[in-house]
Structure formats: C-alpha cells, structure tokens
Amino acid sequence: MIGYETFELGDFVLQNGATLRGARLVYNTYGALNAQKSNAVVYPTRFGGRHSDNEWLIGEGMALDPTEYFVVVPNMLGNGLSSSPSNTPPPYDRARFPRVTVYDNVAAQHRLLTERFGVEKLALVVGYSMGAQQTFQWGASYPGMVERILPFCGSARTSPHNFVFLEGVKAALTADAAFKGGWYDQPPTTGLRAFARVYAGWALSQAFYRERVYLEQGYSSLEDYLIAFWEGNYVGKDANDLLAMLWTWQNADIAATPGFDGDLEMALGAVEAKAIVMPGQTDLYFTPEDNEYEVSRMPNAELRPIPSIWGHLAGSGRNPEDVRFIDEALKELLAT
Amino acid sequence: MIGYETFELGDFVLQNGATLRGARLVYNTYGALNAQKSNAVVYPTRFGGRHSDNEWLIGEGMALDPTEYFVVVPNMLGNGLSSSPSNTPPPYDRARFPRVTVYDNVAAQHRLLTERFGVEKLALVVGYSMGAQQTFQWGASYPGMVERILPFCGSARTSPHNFVFLEGVKAALTADAAFKGGWYDQPPTTGLRAFARVYAGWALSQAFYRERVYLEQGYSSLEDYLIAFWEGNYVGKDANDLLAMLWTWQNADIAATPGFDGDLEMALGAVEAKAIVMPGQTDLYFTPEDNEYEVSRMPNAELRPIPSIWGHLAGSGRNPEDVRFIDEALKELLAT
C-alpha cells in the first residue's frame, strides 16, 4: 500500500447525475513513462481489491515489466482508497454514496491518464474480473486511444446469472440487522462472514473443492479455508464499500456507454483494440460462454480460456500455472 | 397434501445415538400392492419437498403408473410432515432436533415397507436430489431387496463443493438475528428470503438465466422470479426444518453406512441394483462429474445425463422435456 498517489477529480459528475464533490482517484504506478509516451499500460483493480492486489502480474521478466512499461493501477471507485462510501464526507457518505458505473470509473481514469500524464495512446489495458469489465469499457469508451486489451475473467456486460449470484451475496450481508441499512457504527460482521461464505462456493470450481486444492494452499481443512481465507478476506472490509462496488458490477454494461443506447453488439463492434479475452475455463459466474459471444462481436479479438480448475480465481494470481498462462498471452499481445 | 398416512416408528434410535421418541413417518401411496407384492416402488422426497411435490412423475401412461405400480412416497425426516424440528415435542424440539442421516431416513422407510406392507422386494427406488441420495442409500443399505434404482440430480456422497454451497445458504439464513439460534417464535423472514436469494443462483444454470427462461414460466422480470418463485418458496417454511434437512444433505454419504467404514468405493460396489444415474447436465452442485465417478464404481449402472439448461431443476418436474426424458429412462429401466 506504500507509495500511492492521489489524483483530484474535483466535482466529478457521474453518469446518473449525482456530483461527487472533491472526488479522488488513488493510484499507483510501476516503471516510468518514456519520452514518446508510448509505453503506458492501465491495469484497473478488481472487486474488493486495491492496487497492491494487482502487483503479482507486474515484475521484471514478466510481460508487465516496469523497466519497459509504465503501468498505472487506478483504484476502483468504492474500494476504500479512491472515493468510496467509507471515505466520502456527508452528505454523500456511507449508505448515501451515489451509484457509480464502470463507465464513470473509466472516465475518471481517462482524466488521470490524459491530464496528469499527458498520455494519448495506451499500449494496453488489462484487468481481472471487475478490472476486466473496466478493460472492456476502456475499449468501448476510447477506441482510438487503446491499442490492445486483455480482459481476463470478466465480461463486457454482467450476465443475468452473475447478477443473481450477486443478489445472493448482497442478501446474505444485509440480512444482518447490524447493517442498519448502511448506517452502522459497528461493522455488521455476521453479515460480512455470511457474504464471504456464500462467495466461497462461487469463486472456485467444483473440481477445486473436489480435489481439495485448498489443502495445498496452507489451509488445514475445508472449514479452515472458509474461515481463514474467505471470512478473513471480508470481515475487515467496509460493507457499504463492498455494496457500492457490487452495484457497479451488477450494472456493468459497455452498451450503457452514451451513444450505444443499450446495443451490446454495437458497443462490442466499437472495440477496435487488438484483444485477447481470457475467461477462466471453470469460472462459475464470468463464464467462457459469455466471453465467447462477446469475442464473436468484436472486430479484432481472440478468445483464449485459461485451462484451470481454479474457477474465477484462475485470474487471482494464486496459482502459478495460471499466472504463467496469462503472462504469456500478455507477452504475445504486447509483441504485436 | 390430502390423504396421507402416518407410520409410527416408536422410539427411533438414530445413527448418532439420539432416540427420537414417538417418531413418525408420513407417507402417501399411489396405486395398489399386487398379490405377489412385486410391484412396490419407493420414491423419497427432496430437500424442502413433501410427497405432493413428487406427484408430477406419477400418472397413468407414465412409467410410475399407479394402475401398474404401488408407489410409496415417504416424507423425509425434517420436512415438516414426518418427525421434524417444527413438530417434535420438547426436549428434542426446534433447535434441539437431533442430527438425522440419510441412512436413518432409509432405515425408517425400510421399516414402513417391511412392517406395514410386508414388502420384501422393491421393483424400483427413484428420487430427485436428496431423494436421489436416499435412493443410493437404499441400494447400499438393502442390496438384496432393491432390484432397480434411478437416482436423478443427486449423488451418493455430498461433494465438498456442494457442502460449501450449503454453508452459504445456511450462513445467509442464520445471519438474521431473528433466527435466535433456532429459538424464534416469529419466523426469521429476512434470513429465509436471503436463503432463497442465494439458492436461486445455484439451482439453475447460467444458460437458464442467460436465455431468460423464467419469462416463459409466468414471471414478469428477473426480480419477480426471485421474489415470486424463490422467496415465495422459502418464506413460509420453517427455518429449523430447513436446517435439519440441510445437515442431512451436507452429511449424505453412503459410505457412512455401518460396515463400509467410510470407503465409498466399497459402498458403491455394494449397490447391486440395476441403475440408471441421471445428473442434470448443467447442475451446478450435483454435478455430472460426481455421478460419473460413482457410476464407474457401481457394478450395474449406467450414466445418463439429462440434456437440459435447467440446472439442478432439470429434475424438478417443471420442464416438460426433462420430465419426458426422465420418464423414458424409468420406462426403460422398469422394462428390464
């Protein structure tokens, strides 16, 4: 977390008409912008993640080599570092935090890249999960600016089933009366733990559990995995922040970009960037089938599923084989 | 619900050592037992279901034709009709209801069939979901008695991933403080609705939602489907009853039958009955892969997935094509 920067967005008007006054985008950078400003990469964060959670894919010898590229990792609005329910002053604080779209996130990131760094071309936008949704959005919002995209384990539009999965985790969290409609002073820990426990079944494949891969990850039993990894991951997070990002996720849709009028085919057709779209082969909510459709409507895209039993977490950086597979695709894409 | 019967189990000793005093098994029958007592079929109920929920697969012209077979549908312990948390007097009432296994259920059903009806052979045991788990258990507990089994959308042992899915719905229900550790006087409706909303994502496939099949089922929107079907299905149910059945489900394992000592391969090998095992092709928790393994270890079994996008609900009787597919397999099996 050390060493991040803040970009002041000022009075940031959102797609739904609300103004987030004094909005800010927190980001970190890796490497240096070259003189031609041709080596910039944007790598947005995932649901519940922060810039530091992206660092496993950045490093010397890897595709995102900071000696070669200038990698900018902007924190998603709602993640607790950039403007979020938990850090916004009244009256748009906590349960009153406005609804932020993926479009809004990318508009804010575009201002960061252009205003602060004077970047006019992006060599690449890459992202995992909700980061992949922002990646698709970059391609649709700024087709002339983005040369390549590599969204992994994420879709251009949240599917109805994915929406229902999120209804489930949301219902589990808000079933805790301590949530108080978002006006809690003490965190709704029972709800956060329930949220985590529901999430645990979705984020990994049936085969991951069948083969008890968690035992190889330092967890002593299934219950230990559910508590130490899953509950541990969410119990310290802010409930309103999670729900703000969850709303963004449920409503992710590049066709909601002004000009496309809800037409997904048109929006996908507008993504000119050379793309490798990488679903996790066993992802239960961002399914390969959804990406397959999307790729079929994109002018310059290839579908390349990650052959993994890690479900959605194939893109989480936890399984070295999956990391290699993604990194190799990134190298190939950047070489074109 | 009209016209069911009760079999008094008396002091019923469970596998875990508790005694359910005055235990009872509620059941219904369809058709008549023939003179040779050779036409009996047992068709146990599913999670949250009652005998009337099984009736879609029984009828003239269908495989389970009551003019030909004597179909006995025993209600699972915990379902609110047979002995359950909600209808058992103190001290084993409500949150104190003992843990009942699939083995216990089938032992009780065996007493019903042998003591009340004098049946020594079963032409068939068939069941859906937890009913399928009871079906496998019949095959393992009473191999000499069961001629055929057709378990659909269920497994002989609950898989670890299935267990985690159930941890999620359980956590959602019990996150509601109104649950009061099971000692509620007013039902924990927020928790029951959360339970239902989590369940909704699991019970149907991604494709079911993608293709918006719910719109063809009389629901006006996705949210209407979640409320009218899913919340409507669970909000009137007793929370302790649901959790009692859920425990039975999480711990379902034919290898826990006395004599098998946890050895699933041995338990599957003991199922002599001619079997057609029918997973839903897109079932997210009772997966075809688990049944595939099981069938490979059974001496006389065939795997026949139901080609459906209805996920687990391929076996629920709601989709006419799936009903036909199951009924045809039943006819074929009964003809051998």
XYZ file of C-alpha atoms in Angstrom:
672
model
C 0.000 0.000 0.000
C 3.024 2.261 0.486
C 3.689 4.836 -2.161
C 0.373 5.532 -3.766
C -0.668 8.822 -5.308
C -3.898 10.756 -5.427
C -5.465 12.467 -8.411
C -8.072 15.079 -7.504
C -11.098 14.738 -9.756
C -12.784 17.814 -8.291
C -16.537 17.941 -8.802
C -16.971 14.679 -10.614
C -20.350 14.291 -12.299
C -21.480 10.716 -12.516
C -23.466 9.026 -15.258
C -26.586 9.010 -13.063
C -26.459 12.787 -12.495
C -25.017 12.913 -8.984
C -21.913 15.022 -8.367
C -19.177 13.532 -6.248
C -17.599 16.741 -4.907
C -13.941 16.527 -4.071
C -13.742 13.121 -5.717
C -10.381 11.478 -5.878
C -8.730 8.654 -7.680
C -5.965 6.867 -5.816
C -3.451 5.048 -7.989
C -0.002 3.638 -8.072
C 2.500 3.485 -10.927
C 5.191 0.992 -11.813
C 8.006 1.954 -14.167
C 8.423 5.254 -15.998
C 6.689 6.913 -18.900
C 9.031 7.072 -21.881
C 9.699 10.243 -23.860
C 7.296 9.282 -26.665
C 4.643 8.453 -24.051
C 4.074 5.211 -25.896
C 4.564 2.694 -23.096
C 1.598 3.383 -20.820
C -0.499 0.489 -19.533
C -3.671 0.813 -17.463
C -4.471 -2.038 -15.088
C -7.636 -1.320 -13.045
C -8.483 -3.134 -9.818
C -10.967 -5.923 -9.115
C -13.959 -6.122 -6.743
C -12.737 -5.581 -3.215
C -9.179 -5.203 -4.436
C -6.593 -2.456 -4.216
C -3.637 -1.589 -6.410
C -1.365 -3.775 -4.308
C -3.560 -6.782 -5.187
C -2.550 -6.332 -8.838
C 1.175 -6.468 -8.281
C 1.576 -10.229 -8.835
C 1.296 -9.629 -12.576
C 3.923 -6.875 -12.653
C 7.636 -7.560 -12.483
C 10.953 -7.751 -14.295
C 10.938 -10.510 -16.871
C 7.159 -10.569 -16.944
C 5.040 -9.005 -19.671
C 4.251 -6.036 -17.458
C 7.925 -5.298 -16.933
C 8.355 -1.946 -15.187
C 11.711 -1.453 -16.902
C 9.807 -1.410 -20.188
C 6.284 -0.240 -19.420
C 4.683 2.489 -17.379
C 1.921 0.608 -15.565
C -0.774 2.725 -13.943
C -3.046 0.935 -11.471
C -6.080 3.083 -10.605
C -8.171 2.014 -7.639
C -11.821 1.477 -8.472
C -14.257 3.987 -7.012
C -15.789 2.400 -3.920
C -12.750 0.316 -2.995
C -11.926 2.337 0.115
C -8.936 4.214 -1.327
C -10.471 6.093 -4.227
C -13.714 7.922 -3.355
C -15.903 5.443 -1.511
C -18.783 5.253 0.964
C -16.264 4.816 3.770
C -14.170 7.899 2.991
C -16.592 10.394 1.473
C -17.819 13.173 3.778
C -21.554 13.839 4.260
C -23.953 14.138 2.576
C -22.793 11.533 0.016
C -21.258 9.310 2.676
C -21.933 5.700 3.634
C -25.377 4.461 2.551
C -25.832 7.676 0.550
C -22.832 7.119 -1.691
C -24.078 7.520 -5.257
C -24.280 4.736 -7.794
C -21.103 4.626 -9.819
C -20.865 2.831 -13.154
C -17.946 1.165 -14.862
C -18.267 3.993 -17.396
C -17.731 6.529 -14.587
C -14.661 4.688 -13.368
C -13.090 4.682 -16.787
C -13.967 8.345 -17.380
C -12.108 9.190 -14.165
C -9.145 7.043 -15.174
C -9.082 8.711 -18.586
C -8.745 12.084 -16.899
C -5.860 10.760 -14.821
C -4.031 9.445 -17.864
C -4.593 12.459 -20.080
C -4.486 15.338 -17.586
C -1.764 14.174 -15.253
C 0.428 12.200 -17.624
C -0.465 13.682 -20.999
C -0.877 10.202 -22.413
C -2.791 9.943 -25.679
C -2.203 6.305 -26.515
C -2.339 3.281 -24.279
C -0.213 0.320 -25.252
C -2.533 -1.888 -23.239
C -5.421 -2.013 -20.839
C -5.584 -5.191 -18.798
C -7.673 -6.261 -15.846
C -9.139 -9.100 -13.836
C -12.810 -9.595 -13.036
C -14.328 -6.133 -12.479
C -10.945 -4.932 -13.739
C -11.745 -6.813 -16.945
C -15.077 -5.014 -17.103
C -13.207 -1.700 -16.896
C -10.863 -3.009 -19.577
C -13.747 -3.677 -21.972
C -15.101 -0.239 -21.086
C -11.804 1.439 -21.997
C -12.032 -0.274 -25.379
C -15.597 0.931 -25.917
C -15.217 4.454 -24.475
C -11.880 5.356 -26.073
C -11.374 3.133 -29.107
C -8.885 5.482 -30.736
C -6.697 5.588 -27.664
C -6.415 1.921 -26.692
C -4.147 -0.252 -28.810
C -4.618 -3.556 -27.004
C -6.813 -5.012 -24.313
C -6.562 -8.174 -22.294
C -9.600 -8.623 -20.051
C -9.409 -11.816 -18.007
C -12.182 -13.489 -16.004
C -14.650 -10.723 -16.729
C -17.305 -9.740 -19.248
C -18.356 -6.626 -21.131
C -21.841 -6.911 -19.685
C -22.751 -8.641 -16.423
C -24.860 -11.682 -17.271
C -28.241 -12.275 -15.619
C -26.902 -15.289 -13.734
C -23.922 -13.315 -12.478
C -26.433 -10.671 -11.329
C -28.344 -13.335 -9.370
C -25.169 -14.644 -7.730
C -24.536 -11.077 -6.555
C -28.116 -10.752 -5.289
C -27.316 -13.741 -3.103
C -24.158 -12.361 -1.509
C -25.874 -8.986 -1.058
C -28.880 -10.604 0.648
C -26.577 -12.545 2.977
C -24.736 -9.386 4.023
C -27.827 -7.254 4.502
C -29.714 -9.996 6.405
C -27.615 -8.933 9.388
C -29.670 -6.345 11.289
C -26.375 -4.772 12.398
C -26.036 -3.477 8.842
C -28.767 -0.944 9.705
C -29.430 -0.009 6.102
C -25.806 1.087 5.803
C -25.799 3.401 8.848
C -23.831 1.083 11.110
C -21.220 2.369 13.516
C -20.006 -1.118 14.341
C -19.368 -3.323 11.303
C -22.005 -5.997 10.536
C -19.535 -8.820 10.997
C -22.087 -11.642 10.937
C -23.324 -10.374 7.580
C -19.789 -9.951 6.260
C -18.960 -13.513 7.250
C -22.141 -14.783 5.594
C -21.216 -12.771 2.487
C -17.813 -14.488 2.484
C -19.258 -17.947 2.989
C -21.684 -17.567 0.102
C -18.907 -16.145 -2.069
C -16.652 -19.124 -1.350
C -18.829 -21.513 -3.320
C -18.942 -19.256 -6.351
C -15.337 -18.165 -6.734
C -13.824 -21.593 -7.244
C -14.872 -24.570 -9.277
C -16.471 -27.798 -8.127
C -13.218 -29.540 -9.101
C -11.139 -27.185 -6.926
C -13.081 -28.347 -3.897
C -13.301 -31.960 -5.081
C -9.509 -32.113 -5.360
C -9.102 -30.231 -2.058
C -6.639 -27.777 -3.570
C -7.038 -25.545 -0.505
C -5.014 -28.076 1.486
C -2.018 -27.292 -0.732
C -2.515 -23.581 -0.047
C -1.773 -23.721 3.656
C -5.288 -24.363 4.969
C -5.732 -27.294 7.316
C -9.322 -28.200 6.442
C -12.283 -27.029 4.408
C -13.657 -25.136 7.404
C -10.245 -23.555 7.997
C -10.240 -22.402 4.377
C -13.709 -20.894 4.745
C -12.741 -19.025 7.899
C -9.070 -18.161 7.401
C -9.227 -17.266 3.720
C -12.817 -16.307 2.965
C -14.109 -14.790 6.188
C -10.661 -13.343 6.801
C -10.790 -11.652 3.430
C -14.110 -9.904 4.027
C -14.620 -9.400 7.735
C -12.363 -6.343 7.800
C -13.858 -4.732 4.718
C -16.396 -1.951 4.804
C -19.894 -3.232 3.997
C -21.006 -0.068 2.181
C -17.832 -0.091 0.092
C -18.497 -3.699 -0.903
C -22.103 -2.909 -1.794
C -21.097 0.150 -3.812
C -18.716 -1.945 -5.909
C -21.306 -4.703 -6.111
C -23.806 -2.275 -7.622
C -21.189 -1.218 -10.152
C -20.626 -4.871 -11.002
C -24.296 -5.797 -11.295
C -24.835 -2.902 -13.672
C -21.665 -3.275 -15.730
C -22.544 -2.978 -19.389
C -20.446 -1.334 -22.061
C -23.650 -0.843 -24.052
C -24.737 1.685 -21.399
C -21.993 3.974 -22.727
C -23.589 7.123 -24.161
C -24.066 6.609 -27.873
C -24.673 2.885 -27.845
C -28.190 3.085 -26.428
C -28.047 -0.371 -24.834
C -26.979 -2.094 -28.047
C -24.307 -4.563 -26.907
C -23.497 -5.697 -30.404
C -22.800 -2.117 -31.441
C -20.705 -1.470 -28.346
C -18.623 -4.610 -28.855
C -18.197 -3.721 -32.513
C -16.698 -0.397 -31.450
C -13.845 -2.016 -29.537
C -11.103 -1.614 -32.133
C -8.229 -2.635 -29.886
C -6.481 -5.889 -30.585
C -7.855 -8.130 -27.865
C -7.184 -11.425 -26.175
C -10.162 -12.245 -23.973
C -9.360 -14.822 -21.305
C -12.148 -16.424 -19.306
C -11.361 -18.990 -16.671
C -12.434 -22.301 -18.167
C -14.277 -23.256 -14.950
C -15.418 -19.786 -13.846
C -18.946 -20.134 -12.458
C -20.089 -16.527 -12.909
C -17.955 -14.906 -15.594
C -18.441 -17.855 -17.903
C -16.498 -18.669 -21.072
C -19.833 -18.731 -22.940
C -20.440 -15.038 -22.256
C -16.962 -14.118 -23.480
C -17.401 -16.355 -26.496
C -20.386 -14.312 -27.569
C -18.569 -11.044 -26.904
C -15.494 -12.057 -28.865
C -17.690 -13.083 -31.790
C -18.931 -9.482 -31.997
C -15.558 -7.762 -31.561
C -13.631 -6.890 -34.712
C -10.171 -7.789 -33.508
C -10.458 -10.269 -30.678
C -9.415 -13.770 -29.802
C -10.906 -15.994 -27.089
C -8.322 -17.835 -25.023
C -9.726 -19.643 -21.965
C -7.426 -20.280 -19.028
C -7.291 -24.077 -18.595
C -7.635 -24.186 -14.834
C -9.778 -25.701 -12.107
C -9.365 -22.534 -10.065
C -12.722 -21.200 -11.253
C -12.903 -17.416 -11.107
C -9.719 -17.343 -9.057
C -7.763 -18.575 -12.078
C -7.207 -14.845 -12.540
C -6.374 -14.062 -8.941
C -2.643 -14.674 -9.160
C -2.689 -17.507 -6.634
C -1.970 -20.399 -8.974
C 1.472 -20.180 -10.643
C 0.362 -22.099 -13.749
C -2.486 -19.682 -14.354
C -0.155 -16.724 -13.821
C 2.223 -18.105 -16.438
C -0.623 -18.687 -18.884
C -1.903 -15.134 -18.537
C 1.588 -13.641 -18.622
C 2.425 -15.491 -21.833
C -0.711 -14.186 -23.513
C 0.204 -10.683 -22.391
C 3.698 -11.044 -23.861
C 2.255 -12.275 -27.129
C -0.262 -9.439 -27.287
C 2.305 -6.760 -26.441
C 4.659 -8.117 -29.123
C 2.116 -7.364 -31.867
C -51.478 -32.981 0.701
C -54.858 -34.635 1.199
C -54.887 -38.318 2.010
C -51.545 -39.034 3.569
C -50.890 -41.730 6.145
C -48.698 -41.956 9.214
C -46.437 -44.814 10.245
C -45.471 -44.759 13.915
C -41.772 -45.505 14.292
C -41.981 -45.555 18.094
C -38.662 -44.942 19.835
C -36.485 -44.498 16.794
C -32.762 -44.684 17.522
C -30.696 -42.591 15.152
C -27.254 -43.315 13.767
C -25.735 -40.682 16.084
C -27.187 -42.306 19.202
C -30.111 -39.992 19.901
C -33.575 -41.512 20.299
C -36.456 -39.803 18.575
C -39.310 -40.908 20.824
C -42.702 -41.193 19.174
C -41.092 -40.684 15.790
C -43.328 -40.866 12.768
C -43.014 -41.230 9.070
C -45.699 -39.590 6.992
C -46.196 -41.027 3.529
C -48.618 -41.336 0.700
C -49.255 -44.203 -1.681
C -50.347 -44.307 -5.290
C -51.808 -47.487 -6.769
C -52.210 -50.854 -5.028
C -49.826 -53.551 -3.942
C -50.368 -56.669 -6.042
C -50.856 -60.141 -4.587
C -47.246 -61.165 -5.181
C -46.066 -57.895 -3.573
C -43.777 -57.463 -6.555
C -44.818 -54.016 -7.779
C -43.669 -51.739 -4.953
C -41.733 -48.570 -5.753
C -40.212 -46.204 -3.191
C -39.892 -42.558 -4.200
C -38.475 -40.436 -1.327
C -38.831 -36.663 -1.174
C -36.322 -33.899 -1.903
C -34.945 -31.070 0.274
C -37.839 -28.895 1.383
C -40.295 -31.073 -0.510
C -43.303 -33.106 0.509
C -44.925 -36.145 -1.046
C -47.201 -33.955 -3.139
C -44.111 -32.409 -4.772
C -43.303 -35.828 -6.240
C -46.624 -36.370 -7.962
C -45.611 -34.887 -11.330
C -43.732 -38.112 -12.099
C -46.657 -40.407 -11.218
C -49.630 -40.932 -13.514
C -51.412 -43.198 -15.938
C -49.378 -43.755 -19.064
C -46.203 -42.721 -17.294
C -43.546 -45.125 -16.026
C -44.819 -44.758 -12.475
C -48.334 -45.755 -13.483
C -50.500 -46.305 -10.401
C -52.583 -48.880 -12.285
C -49.426 -50.971 -12.520
C -47.212 -50.000 -9.592
C -47.651 -49.384 -5.910
C -45.724 -46.179 -5.371
C -44.869 -45.256 -1.794
C -43.672 -41.701 -1.203
C -42.198 -41.313 2.297
C -41.613 -37.787 3.561
C -38.029 -37.145 4.605
C -37.441 -36.646 8.322
C -37.229 -32.901 8.926
C -39.609 -31.915 6.155
C -42.357 -30.753 8.490
C -44.675 -33.748 7.982
C -42.524 -36.630 9.165
C -40.786 -36.012 12.510
C -39.173 -32.596 12.298
C -37.943 -29.730 14.446
C -41.258 -27.958 13.906
C -43.500 -30.835 15.043
C -41.463 -32.698 17.648
C -42.359 -32.020 21.311
C -39.694 -30.959 23.824
C -36.980 -31.793 24.620
C -35.938 -32.748 21.041
C -37.880 -29.854 19.506
C -36.757 -26.950 17.334
C -33.009 -26.190 17.616
C -32.586 -29.382 19.665
C -33.831 -31.692 16.939
C -31.181 -34.377 16.546
C -28.992 -34.849 13.510
C -30.607 -37.291 11.129
C -28.665 -39.031 8.368
C -29.774 -40.323 5.005
C -29.069 -43.746 6.465
C -31.607 -43.058 9.247
C -34.226 -41.954 6.735
C -33.844 -45.107 4.711
C -33.881 -47.311 7.819
C -37.214 -45.728 8.769
C -38.558 -46.211 5.250
C -37.424 -49.824 5.305
C -39.497 -50.405 8.422
C -42.514 -48.855 6.737
C -42.170 -51.083 3.688
C -41.489 -54.327 5.545
C -43.604 -53.904 8.688
C -46.664 -52.196 7.297
C -46.746 -53.630 3.787
C -44.805 -56.865 4.135
C -42.796 -55.983 1.073
C -39.550 -57.912 0.622
C -38.581 -56.780 -2.851
C -38.703 -53.320 -4.377
C -39.144 -53.102 -8.104
C -37.581 -49.659 -8.006
C -36.312 -46.865 -5.813
C -36.277 -43.483 -7.507
C -35.659 -39.991 -6.238
C -34.642 -36.446 -7.048
C -31.848 -34.511 -5.357
C -31.852 -35.512 -1.674
C -34.387 -38.102 -2.836
C -31.631 -39.416 -5.101
C -29.309 -39.570 -2.112
C -31.898 -41.713 -0.320
C -32.150 -43.801 -3.484
C -28.409 -44.528 -3.482
C -28.702 -45.295 0.227
C -31.454 -47.857 -0.393
C -29.144 -49.559 -2.871
C -26.267 -49.634 -0.387
C -28.280 -50.486 2.752
C -30.527 -53.183 1.256
C -28.832 -54.539 -1.861
C -30.761 -57.813 -1.805
C -34.103 -56.039 -1.661
C -33.764 -53.358 -4.343
C -33.997 -54.514 -7.942
C -33.567 -51.164 -9.680
C -32.640 -47.616 -8.781
C -32.930 -44.381 -10.673
C -31.383 -41.510 -8.721
C -31.628 -38.214 -10.601
C -29.840 -34.935 -9.838
C -28.218 -36.298 -6.713
C -25.080 -38.091 -5.567
C -24.179 -40.967 -3.274
C -21.911 -38.686 -1.274
C -22.260 -34.908 -0.995
C -19.254 -33.350 -2.685
C -17.095 -30.754 -0.910
C -18.261 -28.009 -3.263
C -21.892 -28.926 -2.678
C -21.119 -28.725 1.049
C -19.746 -25.193 0.585
C -22.802 -24.083 -1.399
C -24.909 -25.252 1.559
C -22.650 -23.411 4.015
C -23.536 -20.292 2.047
C -27.306 -20.654 2.200
C -27.061 -21.636 5.864
C -24.944 -18.574 6.668
C -27.434 -16.327 4.863
C -30.356 -17.713 6.864
C -28.631 -17.600 10.226
C -27.228 -14.097 9.675
C -30.708 -12.887 10.583
C -30.666 -12.197 14.331
C -34.378 -13.100 14.383
C -33.286 -16.712 13.945
C -32.173 -16.625 17.612
C -30.135 -19.793 17.359
C -33.287 -21.650 16.340
C -35.434 -20.490 19.297
C -37.507 -17.985 17.325
C -41.196 -17.511 17.964
C -41.607 -15.321 14.907
C -40.036 -16.718 11.730
C -36.727 -15.147 10.608
C -38.227 -13.950 7.339
C -35.274 -11.768 6.321
C -32.980 -14.757 6.692
C -35.376 -17.033 4.826
C -35.555 -14.551 1.969
C -31.743 -14.293 1.888
C -31.564 -18.093 1.894
C -33.894 -18.156 -1.111
C -31.965 -15.468 -2.971
C -28.659 -17.283 -2.557
C -30.304 -20.539 -3.567
C -31.673 -19.019 -6.774
C -28.240 -18.669 -8.322
C -27.307 -22.260 -7.592
C -30.405 -24.183 -8.619
C -30.436 -23.150 -12.261
C -27.741 -22.867 -14.857
C -26.069 -19.769 -16.221
C -27.789 -20.520 -19.527
C -31.233 -20.661 -17.880
C -30.768 -17.072 -16.767
C -28.993 -16.000 -19.941
C -31.950 -17.198 -22.019
C -34.421 -15.723 -19.519
C -36.417 -18.948 -19.324
C -38.211 -17.579 -16.238
C -40.129 -15.214 -18.504
C -41.759 -18.249 -20.146
C -42.727 -19.561 -16.717
C -45.099 -16.753 -15.825
C -42.655 -14.378 -14.136
C -42.608 -10.812 -15.383
C -38.957 -9.997 -14.675
C -35.845 -11.404 -13.061
C -36.714 -9.668 -9.784
C -40.268 -11.009 -9.978
C -38.844 -14.512 -10.402
C -36.575 -14.058 -7.370
C -39.436 -12.837 -5.215
C -42.478 -14.732 -6.505
C -40.810 -18.084 -7.062
C -37.739 -18.184 -4.824
C -38.671 -16.083 -1.807
C -42.231 -17.356 -2.139
C -40.951 -20.914 -1.946
C -38.990 -20.441 1.277
C -40.530 -17.621 3.285
C -43.306 -19.850 4.632
C -41.015 -22.743 5.510
C -39.731 -23.451 8.995
C -36.089 -22.429 9.389
C -35.183 -25.261 11.763
C -36.789 -27.801 9.440
C -34.734 -26.460 6.544
C -31.546 -26.571 8.591
C -32.263 -30.114 9.789
C -32.618 -31.314 6.198
C -29.581 -29.256 5.200
C -27.473 -31.054 7.793
C -28.702 -34.386 6.427
C -27.714 -33.230 2.945
C -24.282 -31.942 3.893
C -23.503 -35.250 5.569
C -25.017 -37.566 2.982
C -22.596 -40.384 2.298
C -23.495 -43.984 1.604
C -20.021 -44.941 2.823
C -21.132 -43.888 6.325
C -23.401 -46.935 6.321
C -22.280 -49.338 9.075
C -19.926 -51.867 7.545
C -18.378 -49.639 4.889
C -16.221 -47.644 7.278
C -16.133 -44.564 5.060
C -14.968 -46.474 1.996
C -17.028 -45.001 -0.845
C -15.677 -47.393 -3.428
C -16.758 -50.340 -1.315
C -20.194 -48.820 -0.688
C -20.762 -48.120 -4.384
C -19.598 -51.617 -5.219
C -22.290 -52.990 -2.921
C -25.127 -51.397 -4.902
C -26.236 -54.443 -6.875
C -29.421 -52.912 -8.250
C -29.614 -52.207 -11.940
C -29.162 -48.459 -12.051
C -29.609 -45.528 -14.369
C -27.976 -42.497 -12.768
C -29.203 -39.217 -14.217
C -27.423 -35.985 -13.387
C -28.630 -32.721 -14.836
C -26.078 -31.831 -17.492
C -25.848 -28.246 -16.178
C -26.424 -28.917 -12.464
C -24.088 -26.640 -10.507
C -23.937 -28.620 -7.267
C -24.860 -32.215 -8.005
C -22.501 -32.323 -10.961
C -22.326 -34.954 -13.704
C -18.653 -35.467 -12.815
C -19.516 -36.728 -9.335
C -22.064 -39.172 -10.750
C -19.603 -40.245 -13.415
C -17.184 -41.367 -10.738
C -19.932 -43.094 -8.789
C -21.238 -44.982 -11.807
C -17.712 -46.134 -12.621
C -17.596 -47.870 -9.235
C -21.090 -49.404 -9.359
C -21.384 -52.933 -10.760
C -24.601 -52.476 -12.723
C -25.041 -48.800 -13.503
C -25.333 -46.513 -16.475
C -24.785 -42.740 -16.508
C -27.412 -40.839 -18.477
C -27.221 -37.041 -18.088
C -30.379 -35.023 -18.652
C -29.595 -32.670 -21.561
C -31.129 -29.535 -20.111
C -30.255 -25.937 -19.268
C -32.494 -26.145 -16.194
C -29.509 -26.876 -13.955
C -30.491 -28.732 -10.809
C -34.151 -28.035 -11.557
C -33.941 -30.324 -14.591
C -35.226 -32.865 -12.084
C -37.903 -30.666 -10.534
C -40.691 -31.571 -12.924
C -41.084 -28.023 -14.214
C -39.730 -28.535 -17.710
C -41.839 -30.937 -19.833
C -38.854 -32.043 -21.947
C -36.890 -33.049 -18.868
C -39.917 -34.870 -17.455
C -40.213 -36.848 -20.686
C -36.510 -37.687 -20.656
C -36.638 -38.980 -17.077
C -39.903 -40.829 -17.632
C -38.496 -42.612 -20.679
C -35.459 -43.761 -18.732
C -37.759 -45.023 -15.985
C -39.827 -46.962 -18.519
C -36.708 -48.496 -19.980
C -35.349 -49.440 -16.566
C -38.634 -50.935 -15.389
C -38.896 -52.996 -18.589
C -35.673 -54.863 -17.792
